[in-house]
Every structure is written in C-alpha cells, then in structure tokens.
C-alpha cells in the first residue's frame, strides 16, 4: 500500500486543521467557508424519489437504468444545447471526484504519457495522473502545450478555484487544436449552472464541437446544483468511443451508483425549479460576502461563476488564512490549487444564511 500512497501529495486539507481550531474558538462559533460542501436541504422531490426506491435488494447496473440515461440525455439537450444525444453518449459515475481521480488509470495511461490541467486547478487532476504514474503539467493556454505524448487535457470552466469562464470562441479553438493533435479533452463542467457574470458554455454545445462529440467528454455533477454531495451522483457525456470502453472497465470494477441514488438523479434532472431556488440562495450569499470582502480590503479576481470568490490582499495566502481564522472565518489557501495561488484565498458560498451574515458582520 505504501508504494501507491507514496505517489500522492500530502492531503491538503490536513494542513488547515490548526486554523480550523482557531476559527472554532471564536465566541460566536466558526464560519466555515473552506471546503465548499452544500448545507441546504436536499429537494423534497429528490428525497421522495430516493425513499420510494429504498427497497432495492438487487445489484444496480453500472450504466444505470434506462430512465436514468433518458434523464441525462434530456438534461444535456435541454440545458446544455447538446444535440442527438443517445444512451451511448452518457455514463453515470459515483461522484465526479472518483471519476477525476481514476480516469487516467482507466484510460490506460502510464509512464511516458502526459496529462495537462490549468495552472490553478482542483488538486485531484494531479492526483489522477500520479495514481496512473503518468506525467503531468499545468498550462495557462493549452494551445501552448507540446502535444507529443499529451493524452489527456483537462479543461475546467467555470473554474475551481477562480470562477473563471472560458468563452465559447476560446473553447471552440481549444477543441479544434486538441482534435488536430489527437488529444482527448475532458471538460470538468460541474459548476456550469452557477454562472453569475458570465453564461458558461459546454464543450457539448454544437457551436463548440461542430456537431461532433469525437475526442471530447464532459463531466457533470449534481452535488452543487441539487445539494446532492452526500448522494455521490454525477455523470460523464461525450464520445462513445471513450465511454464504451470506460463502461466495460467500470463493470469489471463494480463502480455502480446505488439504485436509490439513480432514482433520485432522475427526479433531480427532471426538475429545474429547485435549481433556480438554490441559485437564488447562492446569489444572495455571494453578493453579501463579496461586498464585505471588498470593504475589508480584499480584491476579487474572476469569480464570474462557480461557488467561490477568489480573493487576495496581496500577501501570502496563509497570512490571510490566519487573519480570517482570528475572526472565526475559515477559508481555503490559494496554494492548495497550485503555486500561482499563493497570494489568494478561496472563499466558498456554501454556508447557511445565518453563518454568512455572521461572516459579513465580522468582516
């Protein structure tokens, strides 16, 4: 086991524990804006679907029920503008983090292959490459990468942690570049429904991909849009030539979404009202926190989408973390997401209205 674990970096959140203790000692309690875990209720119709499917004694299928595949296909066409999506174009997964961490291994990548991801990025992109023993590197513009040996190109729009959104024109050019060089694009779009000052576009949109899904896969999650982080509910969509072999590998690995969760996802993807309600909650929290941070001397960059504010006081990020912890507010240091974030902190919108109000008052 140590051989595998030795490939991995230190789990970043462990470094935050001393600051969490400081913040928790505040007389009015901690305001945890670090991890970004949903705190609002699971929509009632989703809970009902889960309960109604609770008597599920048999094994679920890795590919999901036909009803689940129908729901995913319908959502992709209705919400993302994708066209001619069939069951061959979709695959449920057990939460998006699992997919990100194990995708390079499941694609058969290894020594001599390269994986690339944004310079400021979700740490699990690197973890996935390390688990596969593949090479990895970061980019500002993927078109500047050497395509030789580059097998997997991660995109992330809206970005975690920065909230940056790639414009449709830029996405179109990146897709064309990757196809010209035979590079697989996997676009992490888990925050796509949370655009504030921009309207994020999927790589599955025909304006981006020219009506073809060749060489592209998109990753989507219900954790944020539907408060289903505890359900581990996500899916990938795109090139059947990629998803078909993935399905076979995942069958052998027993990587199945539970049957009650599958039923809950069908309900969640079929209802837009709860998404609009949750967006409104986050929009109000975002405006309150943004104003408070600015008045406290922060500068906010990007943050036009997603569930975070990317904020800086132009000082080392751990100095900012310590300062806010003294106020009882816990945030994530920017260097969790790469050295380029060493003067920023990521401030999550995922706290109750009462806790957000407490943070605003302290700031």
Coordinates of C-alpha atoms in Angstrom, one line a residue:
X1 CA 0.0 0.0 0.0
X2 CA 2.8 2.4 0.8
X3 CA 4.0 2.1 -2.8
X4 CA 0.7 3.6 -4.0
X5 CA 0.3 6.2 -1.3
X6 CA 3.9 7.3 -1.8
X7 CA 2.9 8.6 -5.2
X8 CA 0.5 11.1 -3.7
X9 CA 1.0 14.5 -2.2
X10 CA 0.0 15.3 1.4
X11 CA -3.7 15.6 1.6
X12 CA -4.0 19.4 1.5
X13 CA -7.0 19.9 3.9
X14 CA -5.0 18.3 6.8
X15 CA -2.8 21.5 6.8
X16 CA -5.9 23.6 7.6
X17 CA -6.7 21.9 10.9
X18 CA -4.8 24.3 13.2
X19 CA -6.6 27.3 11.6
X20 CA -9.9 25.5 11.9
X21 CA -9.3 25.2 15.7
X22 CA -8.5 28.9 15.9
X23 CA -11.7 29.8 14.0
X24 CA -13.8 27.4 16.1
X25 CA -12.6 29.2 19.3
X26 CA -14.5 32.4 18.2
X27 CA -17.1 33.3 20.8
X28 CA -19.8 33.2 18.1
X29 CA -18.5 30.0 16.5
X30 CA -16.8 29.1 13.3
X31 CA -18.0 30.2 9.8
X32 CA -16.6 27.5 7.6
X33 CA -16.1 28.8 4.1
X34 CA -13.3 26.4 3.2
X35 CA -14.4 23.1 1.7
X36 CA -17.5 24.2 -0.2
X37 CA -19.8 21.4 0.9
X38 CA -23.5 22.1 0.4
X39 CA -25.5 22.9 3.6
X40 CA -29.0 23.5 2.2
X41 CA -31.7 20.8 2.2
X42 CA -32.0 18.1 -0.5
X43 CA -35.1 19.0 -2.5
X44 CA -38.1 17.2 -1.3
X45 CA -38.9 15.6 -4.6
X46 CA -35.4 14.1 -4.7
X47 CA -35.7 12.8 -1.2
X48 CA -39.1 11.2 -2.1
X49 CA -37.6 9.5 -5.1
X50 CA -34.8 8.1 -3.0
X51 CA -37.2 6.8 -0.4
X52 CA -39.5 5.3 -3.0
X53 CA -36.6 3.4 -4.4
X54 CA -35.3 2.3 -1.0
X55 CA -36.5 -1.3 -1.4
X56 CA -33.7 -2.2 -3.9
X57 CA -32.3 -5.6 -3.0
X58 CA -30.7 -6.4 -6.3
X59 CA -27.5 -5.1 -7.8
X60 CA -27.7 -1.9 -9.8
X61 CA -26.2 -1.6 -13.2
X62 CA -23.1 0.4 -13.9
X63 CA -24.7 2.0 -17.0
X64 CA -27.7 2.9 -14.9
X65 CA -31.4 2.3 -15.6
X66 CA -32.9 3.3 -19.0
X67 CA -34.8 6.0 -17.1
X68 CA -31.6 7.5 -15.7
X69 CA -29.9 7.5 -19.2
X70 CA -33.1 9.1 -20.6
X71 CA -33.0 11.8 -17.9
X72 CA -29.3 12.6 -18.5
X73 CA -29.8 12.8 -22.3
X74 CA -32.8 15.0 -21.8
X75 CA -31.0 17.4 -19.5
X76 CA -28.0 17.6 -21.8
X77 CA -30.2 18.7 -24.7
X78 CA -32.5 20.9 -22.6
X79 CA -29.9 22.7 -20.5
X80 CA -26.6 22.5 -22.5
X81 CA -28.0 22.6 -26.0
X82 CA -26.4 19.3 -26.9
X83 CA -27.8 17.6 -30.0
X84 CA -28.6 13.9 -30.9
X85 CA -27.5 12.6 -27.5
X86 CA -28.1 8.8 -27.1
X87 CA -27.6 6.4 -24.3
X88 CA -24.2 5.6 -25.9
X89 CA -23.1 9.1 -25.2
X90 CA -23.7 9.0 -21.4
X91 CA -22.3 7.2 -18.4
X92 CA -23.3 7.6 -14.7
X93 CA -20.4 7.8 -12.2
X94 CA -20.0 7.6 -8.4
X95 CA -19.5 11.3 -7.9
X96 CA -17.2 13.4 -10.0
X97 CA -14.1 13.2 -7.8
X98 CA -13.9 9.4 -8.2
X99 CA -14.0 9.9 -12.0
X100 CA -11.3 12.6 -12.0
X101 CA -9.0 10.6 -9.7
X102 CA -9.3 7.3 -11.6
X103 CA -9.8 8.4 -15.2
X104 CA -6.1 8.4 -16.3
X105 CA -5.8 4.8 -14.9
X106 CA -9.0 3.7 -16.6
X107 CA -7.8 5.2 -19.9
X108 CA -4.7 3.1 -19.6
X109 CA -2.3 6.0 -19.2
X110 CA 1.1 5.4 -17.6
X111 CA 4.8 6.3 -17.7
X112 CA 5.6 8.2 -20.9
X113 CA 2.1 9.6 -21.2
X114 CA 1.2 13.2 -20.1
X115 CA -1.8 14.8 -18.5
X116 CA -2.3 18.6 -18.5
X117 CA -4.6 20.8 -16.4
X118 CA -4.9 24.5 -15.6
X119 CA -2.2 26.2 -13.7
X120 CA -4.8 27.0 -10.9
X121 CA -6.8 23.8 -10.5
X122 CA -8.6 21.2 -8.5
X123 CA -5.8 19.1 -6.9
X124 CA -7.4 15.8 -8.0
X125 CA -6.3 16.3 -11.6
X126 CA -2.7 15.9 -10.5
X127 CA -3.7 13.0 -8.1
X128 CA -5.2 11.1 -11.0
X129 CA -2.1 11.4 -13.1
X130 CA 0.1 10.4 -10.1
X131 CA -2.1 7.3 -9.5
X132 CA -1.6 6.3 -13.1
X133 CA 2.2 7.1 -12.9
X134 CA 1.7 9.4 -15.9
X135 CA 3.5 12.7 -16.3
X136 CA 1.6 15.9 -15.5
X137 CA 1.9 19.6 -16.2
X138 CA 0.0 22.8 -16.0
X139 CA -0.9 25.4 -18.5
X140 CA -2.2 29.0 -18.9
X141 CA -3.3 28.3 -22.5
X142 CA -3.5 24.6 -23.5
X143 CA -2.6 25.5 -27.1
X144 CA 0.9 26.4 -26.0
X145 CA 1.5 22.8 -24.8
X146 CA 3.7 20.3 -26.7
X147 CA 1.1 17.8 -28.0
X148 CA 3.7 15.0 -28.2
X149 CA 2.7 12.4 -25.7
X150 CA -0.2 14.5 -24.3
X151 CA -3.0 12.0 -23.9
X152 CA -5.5 13.9 -21.6
X153 CA -6.3 17.6 -21.5
X154 CA -8.4 18.7 -18.6
X155 CA -10.5 21.8 -19.0
X156 CA -12.4 23.4 -16.1
X157 CA -15.0 26.0 -16.9
X158 CA -16.3 27.5 -14.7
X159 CA -13.0 27.1 -12.8
X160 CA -12.5 25.8 -9.3
X161 CA -11.0 27.8 -7.6
X162 CA -11.1 31.0 -9.6
X163 CA -14.6 31.0 -11.1
X164 CA -13.1 31.9 -14.5
X165 CA -15.3 31.0 -17.5
X166 CA -13.8 30.1 -20.9
X167 CA -15.6 32.0 -23.7
X168 CA -17.3 30.0 -26.5
X169 CA -14.8 31.1 -29.0
X170 CA -11.9 30.0 -26.9
X171 CA -13.4 26.6 -26.2
X172 CA -14.1 26.2 -29.9
X173 CA -10.4 26.9 -30.7
X174 CA -9.1 24.6 -28.0
X175 CA -11.3 21.7 -29.2
X176 CA -10.1 22.2 -32.8
X177 CA -6.4 22.3 -31.5
X178 CA -6.9 19.1 -29.5
X179 CA -8.5 17.2 -32.4
X180 CA -5.8 18.3 -34.8
X181 CA -3.2 16.7 -32.4
X182 CA -5.2 13.7 -31.3
X183 CA -5.5 14.8 -27.7
X184 CA -8.6 13.8 -25.6
X185 CA -10.4 16.7 -24.0
X186 CA -12.2 16.1 -20.7
X187 CA -14.0 19.2 -19.6
X188 CA -15.0 19.4 -15.9
X189 CA -18.2 21.4 -16.0
X190 CA -19.5 20.7 -12.5
X191 CA -20.3 24.4 -11.9
X192 CA -21.8 25.2 -15.2
X193 CA -25.3 26.0 -13.8
X194 CA -23.8 28.6 -11.5
X195 CA -22.8 31.5 -13.8
X196 CA -23.2 35.0 -12.3
X197 CA -21.5 37.5 -14.5
X198 CA -21.0 35.1 -17.4
X199 CA -23.0 32.4 -19.1
X200 CA -20.8 29.2 -19.2
X201 CA -20.9 27.1 -22.3
X202 CA -20.3 23.3 -22.5
X203 CA -18.0 21.6 -24.9
X204 CA -21.0 19.5 -25.8
X205 CA -22.7 22.5 -27.5
X206 CA -22.6 22.2 -31.3
X207 CA -21.3 25.7 -31.7
X208 CA -18.2 24.5 -29.8
X209 CA -17.8 21.0 -31.2
X210 CA -19.2 21.4 -34.7
X211 CA -21.9 18.9 -34.1
X212 CA -19.5 16.0 -33.3
X213 CA -18.5 14.5 -29.9
X214 CA -15.3 13.0 -31.3
X215 CA -12.5 13.4 -28.8
X216 CA -14.5 15.2 -26.1
X217 CA -16.0 14.2 -22.8
X218 CA -17.8 16.5 -20.3
X219 CA -18.1 15.8 -16.5
X220 CA -21.2 16.9 -14.6
X221 CA -22.2 16.6 -11.0
X222 CA -25.4 17.0 -9.0
X223 CA -23.5 17.9 -5.8
X224 CA -23.8 21.7 -6.2
X225 CA -26.9 22.2 -8.4
X226 CA -29.1 19.9 -6.3
X227 CA -27.3 19.7 -2.9
X228 CA -26.6 16.0 -3.6
X229 CA -22.9 15.8 -2.5
X230 CA -23.9 13.2 0.0
X231 CA -25.5 11.1 -2.7
X232 CA -22.4 10.8 -4.9
X233 CA -24.2 11.5 -8.1
X234 CA -22.5 12.5 -11.3
X235 CA -22.1 11.5 -14.9
X236 CA -20.0 11.9 -18.0
X237 CA -21.1 12.5 -21.5
X238 CA -19.5 12.7 -24.9
X239 CA -17.5 10.5 -27.3
X240 CA -18.9 6.9 -27.3
X241 CA -15.5 5.6 -28.4
X242 CA -14.2 6.7 -25.0
X243 CA -17.3 6.0 -22.9
X244 CA -17.8 2.4 -24.3
X245 CA -14.5 1.1 -23.0
X246 CA -14.9 3.0 -19.8
X247 CA -18.3 1.3 -19.2
X248 CA -16.7 -2.1 -19.6
X249 CA -13.8 -1.3 -17.3
X250 CA -16.2 0.1 -14.7
X251 CA -18.4 -3.0 -14.9
X252 CA -15.4 -5.2 -14.0
X253 CA -14.5 -2.8 -11.2
X254 CA -18.1 -2.7 -9.8
X255 CA -18.2 1.1 -10.0
X256 CA -22.0 1.3 -9.6
X257 CA -24.2 4.2 -8.5
X258 CA -26.7 2.8 -6.0
X259 CA -30.2 2.1 -7.3
X260 CA -31.9 4.6 -4.9
X261 CA -29.4 7.3 -6.0
X262 CA -30.1 6.6 -9.6
X263 CA -33.8 7.2 -9.0
X264 CA -33.0 10.4 -7.1
X265 CA -31.0 11.6 -10.0
X266 CA -33.8 11.0 -12.4
X267 CA -36.0 13.3 -10.3
X268 CA -33.3 15.9 -9.9
X269 CA -32.5 16.2 -13.6
X270 CA -36.2 16.4 -14.4
X271 CA -36.9 19.5 -12.3
X272 CA -35.5 22.9 -12.9
X273 CA -37.4 24.8 -10.1
X274 CA -35.2 23.6 -7.3
X275 CA -32.1 24.7 -9.2
X276 CA -33.4 28.2 -9.6
X277 CA -34.2 28.3 -5.9
X278 CA -30.7 27.2 -4.9
X279 CA -29.1 29.7 -7.4
X280 CA -31.1 32.5 -5.7
X281 CA -29.7 31.4 -2.3
X282 CA -26.2 31.4 -3.6
X283 CA -26.6 34.7 -5.4
X284 CA -27.7 36.5 -2.2
X285 CA -24.8 35.0 -0.2
X286 CA -22.3 35.8 -3.0
X287 CA -23.3 39.5 -3.0
X288 CA -23.2 39.8 0.7
X289 CA -19.8 38.2 1.0
X290 CA -18.4 40.0 -2.0
X291 CA -19.3 43.4 -0.6
X292 CA -17.9 42.5 2.8
X293 CA -14.6 41.2 1.5
X294 CA -14.1 44.3 -0.7
X295 CA -14.9 46.6 2.2
X296 CA -12.3 44.6 4.3
X297 CA -9.6 45.4 1.8
X298 CA -9.7 42.4 -0.5
X299 CA -9.5 42.4 -4.3
X300 CA -11.6 39.8 -6.1
X301 CA -10.4 38.4 -9.4
X302 CA -12.5 36.4 -11.9
X303 CA -15.3 34.8 -9.8
X304 CA -17.8 35.3 -12.5
X305 CA -19.2 31.8 -11.9
X306 CA -19.0 28.8 -9.5
X307 CA -19.5 28.7 -5.7
X308 CA -16.4 30.6 -4.7
X309 CA -14.8 34.1 -4.5
X310 CA -11.1 34.2 -5.5
X311 CA -9.8 36.9 -3.2
X312 CA -6.5 38.5 -2.3
X313 CA -4.9 41.1 0.0
X314 CA -1.6 40.8 -1.9
X315 CA 0.0 38.9 0.9
X316 CA 1.0 35.2 1.5
X317 CA -2.2 33.2 1.4
X318 CA -1.5 31.6 4.8
X319 CA -1.2 35.0 6.4
X320 CA -4.7 35.7 5.1
X321 CA -6.0 32.4 6.3
X322 CA -4.6 33.1 9.8
X323 CA -6.1 36.7 9.8
X324 CA -9.6 35.4 8.9
X325 CA -9.3 32.5 11.3
X326 CA -8.8 35.0 14.1
X327 CA -12.2 36.4 13.0
X328 CA -13.7 32.9 13.2
X329 CA -13.8 32.6 9.4
X330 CA -12.2 29.6 7.8
X331 CA -11.2 29.8 4.1
X332 CA -9.0 27.7 1.7
X333 CA -5.5 28.9 1.0
X334 CA -4.9 29.5 -2.7
X335 CA -1.7 27.4 -2.9
X336 CA -3.9 24.3 -2.4
X337 CA -4.7 24.9 -6.1
X338 CA -1.1 25.5 -7.3
X339 CA 1.8 27.8 -6.6
X340 CA 0.1 30.6 -8.7
X341 CA -2.5 30.9 -6.0
X342 CA 0.0 31.7 -3.2
X343 CA -1.4 35.2 -2.5
X344 CA -5.1 34.3 -2.8
X345 CA -7.7 32.6 -0.8
X346 CA -10.8 30.7 -2.0
X347 CA -14.0 31.8 -0.1
X348 CA -16.9 29.4 -0.5
X349 CA -20.6 30.5 -0.6
X350 CA -21.7 27.2 1.0
X351 CA -22.8 28.3 4.5
X352 CA -26.2 29.0 5.9
X353 CA -27.7 32.5 5.6
X354 CA -27.1 32.9 9.3
X355 CA -23.4 32.0 9.1
X356 CA -22.9 34.1 6.0
X357 CA -24.4 37.0 8.0
X358 CA -22.0 36.3 10.8
X359 CA -19.0 36.4 8.5
X360 CA -20.2 39.7 7.0
X361 CA -20.6 41.3 10.4
X362 CA -17.1 40.2 11.4
X363 CA -15.6 41.5 8.2

